[in-house]
CSV table of C-alpha atoms and ligand atoms in Angstrom, one decimal:
chain,number,residue,atom,x,y,z
Q,539,UNK,CA,32.5,-25.3,7.4
Q,540,UNK,CA,29.3,-26.7,5.8
Q,541,UNK,CA,27.6,-24.8,3.1
Q,542,UNK,CA,23.9,-24.2,3.2
Q,543,UNK,CA,21.9,-26.4,0.8
Q,544,UNK,CA,19.9,-24.8,-1.9
Q,545,UNK,CA,16.6,-25.6,-0.2
Q,546,UNK,CA,17.6,-23.6,2.8
Q,547,UNK,CA,18.6,-20.5,0.8
Q,548,UNK,CA,15.8,-17.9,0.8
Q,549,UNK,CA,15.6,-15.4,-2.1
Q,550,UNK,CA,16.2,-11.9,-0.6
Q,551,UNK,CA,15.2,-8.8,-2.7
Q,552,UNK,CA,17.2,-5.8,-1.4
Q,553,UNK,CA,16.2,-2.2,-2.0
Q,554,UNK,CA,18.8,-2.1,-4.8
Q,555,UNK,CA,17.5,-5.2,-6.5
Q,556,UNK,CA,13.9,-4.0,-6.1
Q,557,UNK,CA,14.9,-0.7,-7.8
Q,558,UNK,CA,16.6,-2.7,-10.6
Q,559,UNK,CA,13.5,-4.9,-11.0
Q,560,UNK,CA,11.2,-1.8,-11.2
Q,561,UNK,CA,13.4,-0.3,-13.9
Q,562,UNK,CA,13.6,-3.7,-15.8
Q,563,UNK,CA,9.8,-4.1,-15.8
Q,564,UNK,CA,8.9,-0.4,-16.0
Q,565,UNK,CA,7.2,1.3,-13.1
Q,566,UNK,CA,3.8,1.8,-14.8
Q,567,UNK,CA,3.8,-1.8,-16.1
Q,568,UNK,CA,4.8,-3.1,-12.6
Q,569,UNK,CA,2.0,-1.2,-10.9
Q,570,UNK,CA,-0.4,-2.5,-13.5
Q,571,UNK,CA,0.8,-6.0,-12.9
Q,572,UNK,CA,0.6,-5.7,-9.1
Q,573,UNK,CA,-3.0,-4.3,-9.5
Q,574,UNK,CA,-3.8,-7.4,-11.4
Q,575,UNK,CA,-2.5,-9.7,-8.6
Q,576,UNK,CA,-4.4,-7.6,-6.0
Q,577,UNK,CA,-7.6,-8.0,-8.1
Q,578,UNK,CA,-7.1,-11.7,-8.3
Q,579,UNK,CA,-6.6,-12.0,-4.6
Q,580,UNK,CA,-9.5,-9.6,-3.8
Q,581,UNK,CA,-11.7,-11.9,-5.9
Q,582,UNK,CA,-10.9,-14.8,-3.6
Q,583,UNK,CA,-11.1,-12.7,-0.5
Q,584,UNK,CA,-13.2,-15.2,1.5
Q,585,UNK,CA,-10.4,-17.8,1.3
Q,586,UNK,CA,-7.9,-15.6,3.2
Q,587,UNK,CA,-7.2,-15.6,7.0
Q,588,UNK,CA,-7.8,-11.9,7.9
Q,589,UNK,CA,-7.0,-9.9,11.0
Q,590,UNK,CA,-6.6,-6.2,11.7
Q,591,UNK,CA,-2.9,-5.4,11.7
Q,592,UNK,CA,-1.1,-5.7,15.0
Q,593,UNK,CA,0.0,-2.2,16.0
Q,594,UNK,CA,2.5,-0.9,18.5
Q,595,UNK,CA,1.7,2.8,19.0
Q,596,UNK,CA,4.1,5.4,20.4
Q,597,UNK,CA,4.0,9.2,20.8
Q,598,UNK,CA,6.0,9.6,17.5
Q,599,UNK,CA,4.4,6.9,15.4
Q,600,UNK,CA,3.4,3.3,14.9
Q,601,UNK,CA,5.1,-0.1,14.1
Q,602,UNK,CA,2.8,-2.7,12.6
Q,603,UNK,CA,2.8,-6.4,11.6
Q,604,UNK,CA,0.4,-7.3,8.8
Q,605,UNK,CA,-0.1,-11.1,8.4
Q,606,UNK,CA,-2.4,-13.1,6.1
Q,607,UNK,CA,-2.6,-16.5,4.4
Q,608,UNK,CA,-4.5,-18.1,1.6
Q,609,UNK,CA,-4.0,-21.6,3.1
Q,610,UNK,CA,-1.0,-22.4,0.9
Q,611,UNK,CA,1.1,-19.3,1.3
Q,612,UNK,CA,1.6,-17.2,4.4
Q,613,UNK,CA,2.8,-13.6,4.3
Q,614,UNK,CA,3.5,-10.7,6.6
Q,615,UNK,CA,4.8,-7.2,6.4
Q,616,UNK,CA,6.6,-5.2,9.0
Q,617,UNK,CA,5.9,-1.5,8.5
Q,618,UNK,CA,6.2,1.7,10.4
Q,619,UNK,CA,4.6,5.2,10.2
Q,620,UNK,CA,6.5,8.0,11.8
Q,621,UNK,CA,5.4,11.4,10.3
Q,622,UNK,CA,8.1,13.4,12.1
Q,623,UNK,CA,10.9,11.2,10.7
Q,624,UNK,CA,11.4,13.3,7.6
Q,625,UNK,CA,12.8,16.3,9.6
Q,626,UNK,CA,15.6,14.0,10.6
Q,627,UNK,CA,16.2,12.8,7.1
Q,628,UNK,CA,14.4,9.5,7.6
Q,629,UNK,CA,11.4,8.1,5.7
Q,630,UNK,CA,7.9,8.3,7.2
Q,631,UNK,CA,7.2,4.7,6.1
Q,632,UNK,CA,9.7,1.8,5.8
Q,633,UNK,CA,8.9,-1.8,5.4
Q,634,UNK,CA,10.0,-5.4,4.7
Q,635,UNK,CA,8.0,-8.5,4.2
Q,636,UNK,CA,8.1,-12.3,3.8
Q,637,UNK,CA,6.2,-15.1,2.1
Q,638,UNK,CA,6.3,-18.7,3.5
Q,639,UNK,CA,5.1,-22.1,2.4
Q,640,UNK,CA,2.3,-23.1,4.7
Q,641,UNK,CA,3.0,-26.8,4.3
Q,642,UNK,CA,6.6,-26.6,5.7
Q,643,UNK,CA,6.6,-23.2,7.4
Q,644,UNK,CA,9.8,-22.4,5.4
Q,645,UNK,CA,10.1,-18.8,4.1
Q,646,UNK,CA,10.2,-18.6,0.3
Q,647,UNK,CA,10.9,-14.9,-0.1
Q,648,UNK,CA,12.2,-12.1,2.0
Q,649,UNK,CA,11.9,-8.6,0.5
Q,650,UNK,CA,12.4,-4.9,1.1
Q,651,UNK,CA,8.9,-3.3,1.0
Q,652,UNK,CA,9.5,0.4,1.3
Q,653,UNK,CA,9.5,0.7,-2.5
Q,654,UNK,CA,7.1,-2.1,-2.8
Q,655,UNK,CA,4.6,-0.6,-0.4
Q,656,UNK,CA,4.6,2.6,-2.5
Q,657,UNK,CA,3.9,0.6,-5.6
Q,658,UNK,CA,1.2,-1.6,-4.0
Q,659,UNK,CA,-0.6,1.3,-2.3
Q,660,UNK,CA,-0.7,3.2,-5.6
Q,661,UNK,CA,-1.8,0.0,-7.5
Q,662,UNK,CA,-4.6,-0.5,-5.0
Q,663,UNK,CA,-5.7,3.2,-5.3
Q,664,UNK,CA,-5.8,3.0,-9.1
Q,665,UNK,CA,-7.6,-0.4,-9.1
Q,666,UNK,CA,-10.3,1.1,-6.9
Q,667,UNK,CA,-10.5,4.4,-8.8
Q,668,UNK,CA,-10.8,2.4,-12.1
Q,669,UNK,CA,-14.0,0.9,-10.7
Q,670,UNK,CA,-15.5,3.8,-8.7
Q,671,UNK,CA,-14.3,7.0,-10.3
Q,672,UNK,CA,-16.5,8.8,-12.9
Q,673,UNK,CA,-16.0,7.1,-16.3
Q,674,UNK,CA,-13.5,9.0,-18.5
Q,675,UNK,CA,-11.7,10.7,-15.5
Q,676,UNK,CA,-8.8,12.6,-16.9
Q,677,UNK,CA,-7.8,15.0,-14.1
Q,678,UNK,CA,-6.7,14.3,-10.6
Q,679,UNK,CA,-5.7,16.4,-7.6
Q,680,UNK,CA,-2.7,15.1,-5.6
Q,681,UNK,CA,-2.8,16.6,-2.1
Q,682,UNK,CA,0.4,15.8,-0.2
Q,683,UNK,CA,3.4,15.6,-2.4
Q,684,UNK,CA,5.7,13.4,-0.3
Q,685,UNK,CA,7.2,9.9,-0.8
Q,686,UNK,CA,4.0,8.2,-2.1
Q,687,UNK,CA,2.8,11.0,-4.4
Q,688,UNK,CA,4.6,10.2,-7.7
Q,689,UNK,CA,3.7,6.5,-7.4
Q,690,UNK,CA,0.0,7.4,-6.7
Q,691,UNK,CA,-0.1,9.7,-9.8
Q,692,UNK,CA,1.7,7.3,-12.2
Q,693,UNK,CA,-0.6,4.4,-11.2
Q,694,UNK,CA,-3.7,6.6,-11.9
Q,695,UNK,CA,-2.1,7.4,-15.3
Q,696,UNK,CA,-1.4,3.8,-16.1
Q,697,UNK,CA,-4.6,2.2,-14.9
Q,698,UNK,CA,-7.3,4.9,-15.0
Q,699,UNK,CA,-6.0,7.0,-17.9
Q,700,UNK,CA,-5.4,10.2,-16.0
Q,701,UNK,CA,-3.7,12.9,-18.2
Q,702,UNK,CA,-3.5,15.9,-15.9
Q,703,UNK,CA,-2.4,16.2,-12.2
Q,704,UNK,CA,-2.9,19.2,-10.0
Q,705,UNK,CA,-0.3,19.1,-7.1
Q,706,UNK,CA,-0.6,20.8,-3.7
Q,707,UNK,CA,1.4,20.5,-0.5
Q,708,UNK,CA,1.8,22.8,2.5
Q,709,UNK,CA,5.5,22.5,1.8
Q,710,UNK,CA,6.1,24.1,-1.7
Q,711,UNK,CA,9.5,22.3,-2.0
Q,712,UNK,CA,7.6,18.9,-1.8
Q,713,UNK,CA,5.4,20.1,-4.7
Q,714,UNK,CA,8.5,21.2,-6.7
Q,715,UNK,CA,10.2,17.8,-6.1
Q,716,UNK,CA,7.0,16.0,-7.2
Q,717,UNK,CA,6.6,18.2,-10.3
Q,718,UNK,CA,10.2,17.6,-11.3
Q,719,UNK,CA,10.0,13.9,-10.8
Q,720,UNK,CA,6.9,13.8,-13.0
Q,721,UNK,CA,8.2,16.1,-15.7
Q,722,UNK,CA,9.1,13.3,-18.1
Q,723,UNK,CA,6.0,11.2,-17.3
Q,724,UNK,CA,3.8,12.3,-20.2
Q,725,UNK,CA,1.4,13.8,-17.7
Q,726,UNK,CA,0.4,17.5,-17.7
Q,727,UNK,CA,1.6,18.6,-14.2
Q,728,UNK,CA,0.2,21.8,-12.6
Q,729,UNK,CA,1.5,23.1,-9.3
Q,730,UNK,CA,-1.2,24.8,-7.2
Q,731,UNK,CA,-1.0,27.1,-4.2
Q,732,UNK,CA,-4.0,25.7,-2.3
Q,733,UNK,CA,-5.9,22.5,-2.0
Q,734,UNK,CA,-9.0,24.2,-3.4
Q,735,UNK,CA,-7.1,25.2,-6.5
Q,736,UNK,CA,-5.8,21.7,-6.9
Q,737,UNK,CA,-9.3,20.3,-6.7
Q,738,UNK,CA,-10.7,22.6,-9.4
Q,739,UNK,CA,-11.8,20.4,-12.3
Q,740,UNK,CA,-10.5,17.2,-10.8
Q,741,UNK,CA,-12.6,14.0,-11.0
Q,742,UNK,CA,-10.3,12.1,-8.6
Q,743,UNK,CA,-9.0,13.7,-5.4
Q,744,UNK,CA,-6.1,11.9,-3.6
Q,745,UNK,CA,-5.2,13.0,-0.1
Q,746,UNK,CA,-1.8,11.6,1.0
Q,747,UNK,CA,-0.6,13.7,3.8
Q,748,UNK,CA,1.2,12.7,7.0
Q,749,UNK,CA,0.4,14.2,10.4
Q,750,UNK,CA,-0.5,12.3,13.6
Q,751,UNK,CA,-3.7,14.2,14.3
Q,752,UNK,CA,-7.3,14.6,13.2
Q,753,UNK,CA,-6.3,16.9,10.4
Q,754,UNK,CA,-8.7,18.6,8.0
Q,755,UNK,CA,-7.1,18.4,4.6
Q,756,UNK,CA,-10.5,18.7,2.9
Q,757,UNK,CA,-13.6,20.5,4.2
Q,758,UNK,CA,-17.1,19.7,3.1
Q,759,UNK,CA,-17.5,22.9,0.9
Q,760,UNK,CA,-14.4,22.0,-1.1
Q,761,UNK,CA,-15.9,18.7,-2.4
Q,762,UNK,CA,-18.3,19.0,-5.4
Q,763,UNK,CA,-20.7,16.3,-6.5
Q,764,UNK,CA,-19.7,13.3,-8.6
Q,765,UNK,CA,-16.0,13.1,-7.6
Q,766,UNK,CA,-14.0,10.1,-6.3
Q,767,UNK,CA,-11.9,10.7,-3.2
Q,768,UNK,CA,-8.9,8.4,-2.6
Q,769,UNK,CA,-8.0,9.1,1.0
Q,770,UNK,CA,-4.6,7.5,1.7
Q,771,UNK,CA,-3.0,9.4,4.6
Q,772,UNK,CA,-5.5,8.7,7.4
Q,773,UNK,CA,-4.4,5.2,8.4
Q,774,UNK,CA,-4.0,5.2,12.2
Q,775,UNK,CA,-6.1,5.9,15.3
Q,776,UNK,CA,-6.1,9.7,15.8
Q,777,UNK,CA,-4.8,10.3,12.2
Q,778,UNK,CA,-7.4,11.4,9.7
Q,779,UNK,CA,-7.7,13.8,6.7
Q,780,UNK,CA,-11.3,14.5,6.0
Q,781,UNK,CA,-14.0,16.6,7.7
Q,782,UNK,CA,-16.8,14.2,9.0
Q,783,UNK,CA,-19.4,16.1,6.9
Q,784,UNK,CA,-17.7,14.7,3.7
Q,785,UNK,CA,-18.0,11.2,5.1
Q,786,UNK,CA,-21.7,11.7,5.7
Q,787,UNK,CA,-22.5,12.5,2.1
Q,788,UNK,CA,-20.1,10.0,0.5
Q,789,UNK,CA,-20.6,6.3,-0.3
Q,790,UNK,CA,-17.7,4.8,1.5
Q,791,UNK,CA,-15.7,1.8,0.3
Q,792,UNK,CA,-13.1,0.1,2.4
Q,793,UNK,CA,-10.7,-2.8,2.4
Q,794,UNK,CA,-11.4,-4.8,5.7
Q,795,UNK,CA,-13.9,-3.1,8.0
Q,796,UNK,CA,-12.6,-4.3,11.3
Q,797,UNK,CA,-9.2,-2.6,10.5
Q,798,UNK,CA,-10.6,0.5,8.8
Q,799,UNK,CA,-13.0,1.2,11.7
Q,800,UNK,CA,-9.9,1.5,13.9
Q,801,UNK,CA,-7.6,3.3,11.5
Q,802,UNK,CA,-9.5,4.9,8.7
Q,803,UNK,CA,-11.5,8.1,8.2
Q,804,UNK,CA,-14.5,6.2,9.5
Q,805,UNK,CA,-13.1,6.1,13.0
Q,806,UNK,CA,-14.8,9.5,13.1
Q,807,UNK,CA,-18.2,7.9,12.5
Q,808,UNK,CA,-20.5,5.6,14.5
Q,809,UNK,CA,-19.4,1.9,14.5
Q,810,UNK,CA,-22.5,0.9,12.5
Q,811,UNK,CA,-22.2,3.5,9.8
Q,812,UNK,CA,-22.7,1.6,6.5
Q,813,UNK,CA,-19.6,0.9,4.4
Q,814,UNK,CA,-19.0,-1.3,1.4
Q,815,UNK,CA,-16.1,-3.8,1.2
Q,816,UNK,CA,-14.4,-3.2,-2.1
Q,817,UNK,CA,-13.9,-6.9,-2.9
Q,818,UNK,CA,-17.7,-7.2,-3.0
Q,819,UNK,CA,-17.9,-4.7,-5.7
Q,820,UNK,CA,-15.3,-6.6,-7.8
Q,821,UNK,CA,-17.2,-9.9,-7.4
Q,822,UNK,CA,-20.6,-8.3,-8.1
Q,823,UNK,CA,-21.9,-8.8,-4.5
Q,824,UNK,CA,-22.2,-5.1,-3.9
Q,825,UNK,CA,-22.8,-2.0,-6.1
Q,826,UNK,CA,-20.1,0.5,-6.9
Q,827,UNK,CA,-20.9,3.9,-8.4
Q,828,UNK,CA,-24.6,4.1,-9.1
Q,829,UNK,CA,-25.0,7.8,-10.2
Q,830,UNK,CA,-23.0,10.6,-11.7
Q,831,UNK,CA,-23.7,12.9,-8.7
Q,832,UNK,CA,-22.5,10.4,-6.1
Q,833,UNK,CA,-19.4,11.1,-4.1
Q,834,UNK,CA,-17.4,7.9,-3.8
Q,835,UNK,CA,-14.7,7.6,-1.1
Q,836,UNK,CA,-12.1,5.0,-0.9
Q,837,UNK,CA,-11.1,5.1,2.8
Q,838,UNK,CA,-7.7,3.4,2.3
Q,839,UNK,CA,-5.6,2.2,5.2
Q,840,UNK,CA,-3.6,-0.6,3.4
Q,841,UNK,CA,-4.5,-4.2,4.1
Q,842,UNK,CA,-2.3,-7.3,4.4
Q,843,UNK,CA,-3.7,-9.0,1.3
Q,844,UNK,CA,-2.3,-6.2,-0.9
Q,845,UNK,CA,1.2,-6.8,0.5
Q,846,UNK,CA,0.7,-10.6,0.0
Q,847,UNK,CA,-0.3,-9.9,-3.7
Q,848,UNK,CA,2.7,-7.6,-4.2
Q,849,UNK,CA,5.1,-10.2,-2.8
Q,850,UNK,CA,3.5,-12.9,-4.9
Q,851,UNK,CA,4.1,-10.7,-8.0
Q,852,UNK,CA,7.8,-10.1,-7.0
Q,853,UNK,CA,8.4,-13.8,-6.4
Q,854,UNK,CA,7.0,-14.7,-9.8
Q,855,UNK,CA,9.1,-12.0,-11.5
Q,856,UNK,CA,12.5,-12.8,-9.9
Q,857,UNK,CA,12.4,-16.4,-10.8
Q,858,UNK,CA,15.4,-17.1,-13.0
Q,859,UNK,CA,16.6,-13.5,-12.7
Q,860,UNK,CA,19.6,-11.8,-11.1
Q,861,UNK,CA,17.3,-9.5,-9.0
Q,862,UNK,CA,17.9,-11.3,-5.6
Q,863,UNK,CA,20.5,-12.7,-3.3
Q,864,UNK,CA,20.2,-16.2,-2.0
Q,865,UNK,CA,20.1,-15.7,1.8
Q,866,UNK,CA,21.5,-18.1,4.4
Q,867,UNK,CA,18.5,-17.5,6.7
Q,868,UNK,CA,17.6,-21.0,7.8
Q,869,UNK,CA,19.8,-23.5,9.8
Q,870,UNK,CA,19.7,-26.7,7.7
Q,871,UNK,CA,21.5,-29.6,9.4
Q,872,UNK,CA,22.0,-32.8,7.3
Q,873,UNK,CA,20.2,-34.7,10.1
Q,874,UNK,CA,17.2,-32.5,11.0
Q,875,UNK,CA,17.4,-33.8,14.6
Q,876,UNK,CA,21.1,-32.8,14.9
Q,877,UNK,CA,21.1,-29.0,15.1
Q,878,UNK,CA,23.7,-29.1,17.9
Q,879,UNK,CA,26.0,-31.3,15.8
Q,880,UNK,CA,25.8,-28.7,13.0
Q,881,UNK,CA,26.9,-26.1,15.4
Q,882,UNK,CA,29.8,-28.2,16.7
Q,883,UNK,CA,31.0,-28.9,13.2
Q,884,UNK,CA,31.1,-25.1,12.5
Q,885,UNK,CA,33.5,-24.6,15.5
Q,886,UNK,CA,36.4,-22.4,14.2
E,1126,NAD,P1,5.6,11.9,3.6
E,1126,NAD,O1,5.9,12.4,4.9
E,1126,NAD,O2,6.7,11.5,2.7
E,1126,NAD,O3,4.7,13.0,2.8
E,1126,NAD,C1,3.6,13.6,3.4
E,1126,NAD,C2,3.4,15.0,2.7
E,1126,NAD,O4,2.2,15.6,3.2
E,1126,NAD,C3,4.5,16.0,3.1
E,1126,NAD,O5,5.1,16.5,1.9
E,1126,NAD,C4,3.8,17.1,3.9
E,1126,NAD,O6,4.3,18.4,3.7
E,1126,NAD,C5,2.4,17.0,3.3
E,1126,NAD,N1,1.4,17.6,4.2
E,1126,NAD,C6,1.2,17.5,5.5
E,1126,NAD,N2,0.1,18.2,5.9
E,1126,NAD,C7,-0.4,18.7,4.8
E,1126,NAD,C8,-1.6,19.5,4.6
E,1126,NAD,N3,-2.4,19.9,5.6
E,1126,NAD,N4,-1.9,19.8,3.3
E,1126,NAD,C9,-1.1,19.4,2.2
E,1126,NAD,N5,0.0,18.6,2.4
E,1126,NAD,C10,0.3,18.3,3.7
E,1126,NAD,O7,4.6,10.7,3.7
E,1126,NAD,P2,4.2,9.5,2.6
E,1126,NAD,O8,5.2,8.4,2.7
E,1126,NAD,O9,4.0,10.2,1.3
E,1126,NAD,O10,2.9,9.0,3.2
E,1126,NAD,C11,1.7,9.9,3.3
E,1126,NAD,C12,0.7,9.3,4.2
E,1126,NAD,O11,0.2,8.1,3.6
E,1126,NAD,C13,1.2,8.9,5.5
E,1126,NAD,O12,0.3,9.3,6.5
E,1126,NAD,C14,1.3,7.3,5.5
E,1126,NAD,O13,1.1,6.8,6.8
E,1126,NAD,C15,0.1,7.1,4.6
E,1126,NAD,N6,0.2,5.8,3.8
E,1126,NAD,C16,-0.9,5.1,3.7
E,1126,NAD,C17,-0.9,3.9,3.0
E,1126,NAD,C18,-2.1,3.1,2.7
E,1126,NAD,O14,-2.1,2.0,2.3
E,1126,NAD,N7,-3.3,3.7,2.9
E,1126,NAD,C19,0.3,3.4,2.5
E,1126,NAD,C20,1.5,4.2,2.6
E,1126,NAD,C21,1.4,5.4,3.3
């Protein structure tokens, strides 16, 4: 039996290896590093091939492919969103992804992305909040205390300097889990019994709930002036978290408008409602926060470039490490024209 050559072996980062890598680097340092890679890629936004993600909707959820390329490297993520999964002991969101060399089309990395999506989503939230939230923000509300919540909170601590988090979830056991997980984090963690109580005194309000409907997690009267809203959970047609009145008095920042208009909070608004692309704020083409009283809203749905950046980060970090398996993913005959001969030589 012929052995695959090194050039045909693709580094594969399993869930186990990803967890080891996160512990090796440190979760806050890793989210800060991923945020740096996302910022680098957002600053060269115009170079990327961009398309709204390709979604396959069902009654229970959605399965999506998220491709992009900077002309040298191609990447995609497979991701699902099934809010009812948790009652069967399954995750709402699972994912894996790939990077490939555009010149040869050969994959250069295959990786789990359930953990990595949580890190990159939180890194993006914190990168955006670092630019748009009121200066000196120290307190955040974390509404929805499920799988993403600890990551969201820790990224805001590491990147924005948040010191206190107010937790709220309709499921008190989710809040208890989140509070326990954050108990050693150095944050002051306060469990609240309503969204209003969680928002009291918070400069940053993150909504990260999961329900496949037009939910109203925040109503207009709950949102005071001058706050930054980081709306994570509304990321699919028919799945939103904010009352439309909040959108009408916020300045709205998005990743990629053609995708956000389909999936984000702004699906509730007219197609021509003005929004700002966040990459333009980073590059100075558009303004971010312009007054203390302004309500800024990051209508996050998650975009392919963020996954591309996170995979790029992982590829750089695993080089020379033990945090991957070499995967025999590609047939690699000695004579590239003789795929059939390779098969015959492998006959048992
Ligand atoms: P999850 O199912 O693990 O947690 C969701 C939590 O929301 C649960 O604890 C649930 O009890 C709570 N919840 C539901 N309704 C609520 C309400 N009315 N008020 C308060 N809490 C409520 O889901 P997750 O993996 O943490 O993901 C959360 C959401 O974020 C999902 O909708 C997911 O699709 C979305 N998401 C977005 C991005 C992005 O890039 N924008 C990335 C990942 C996940």
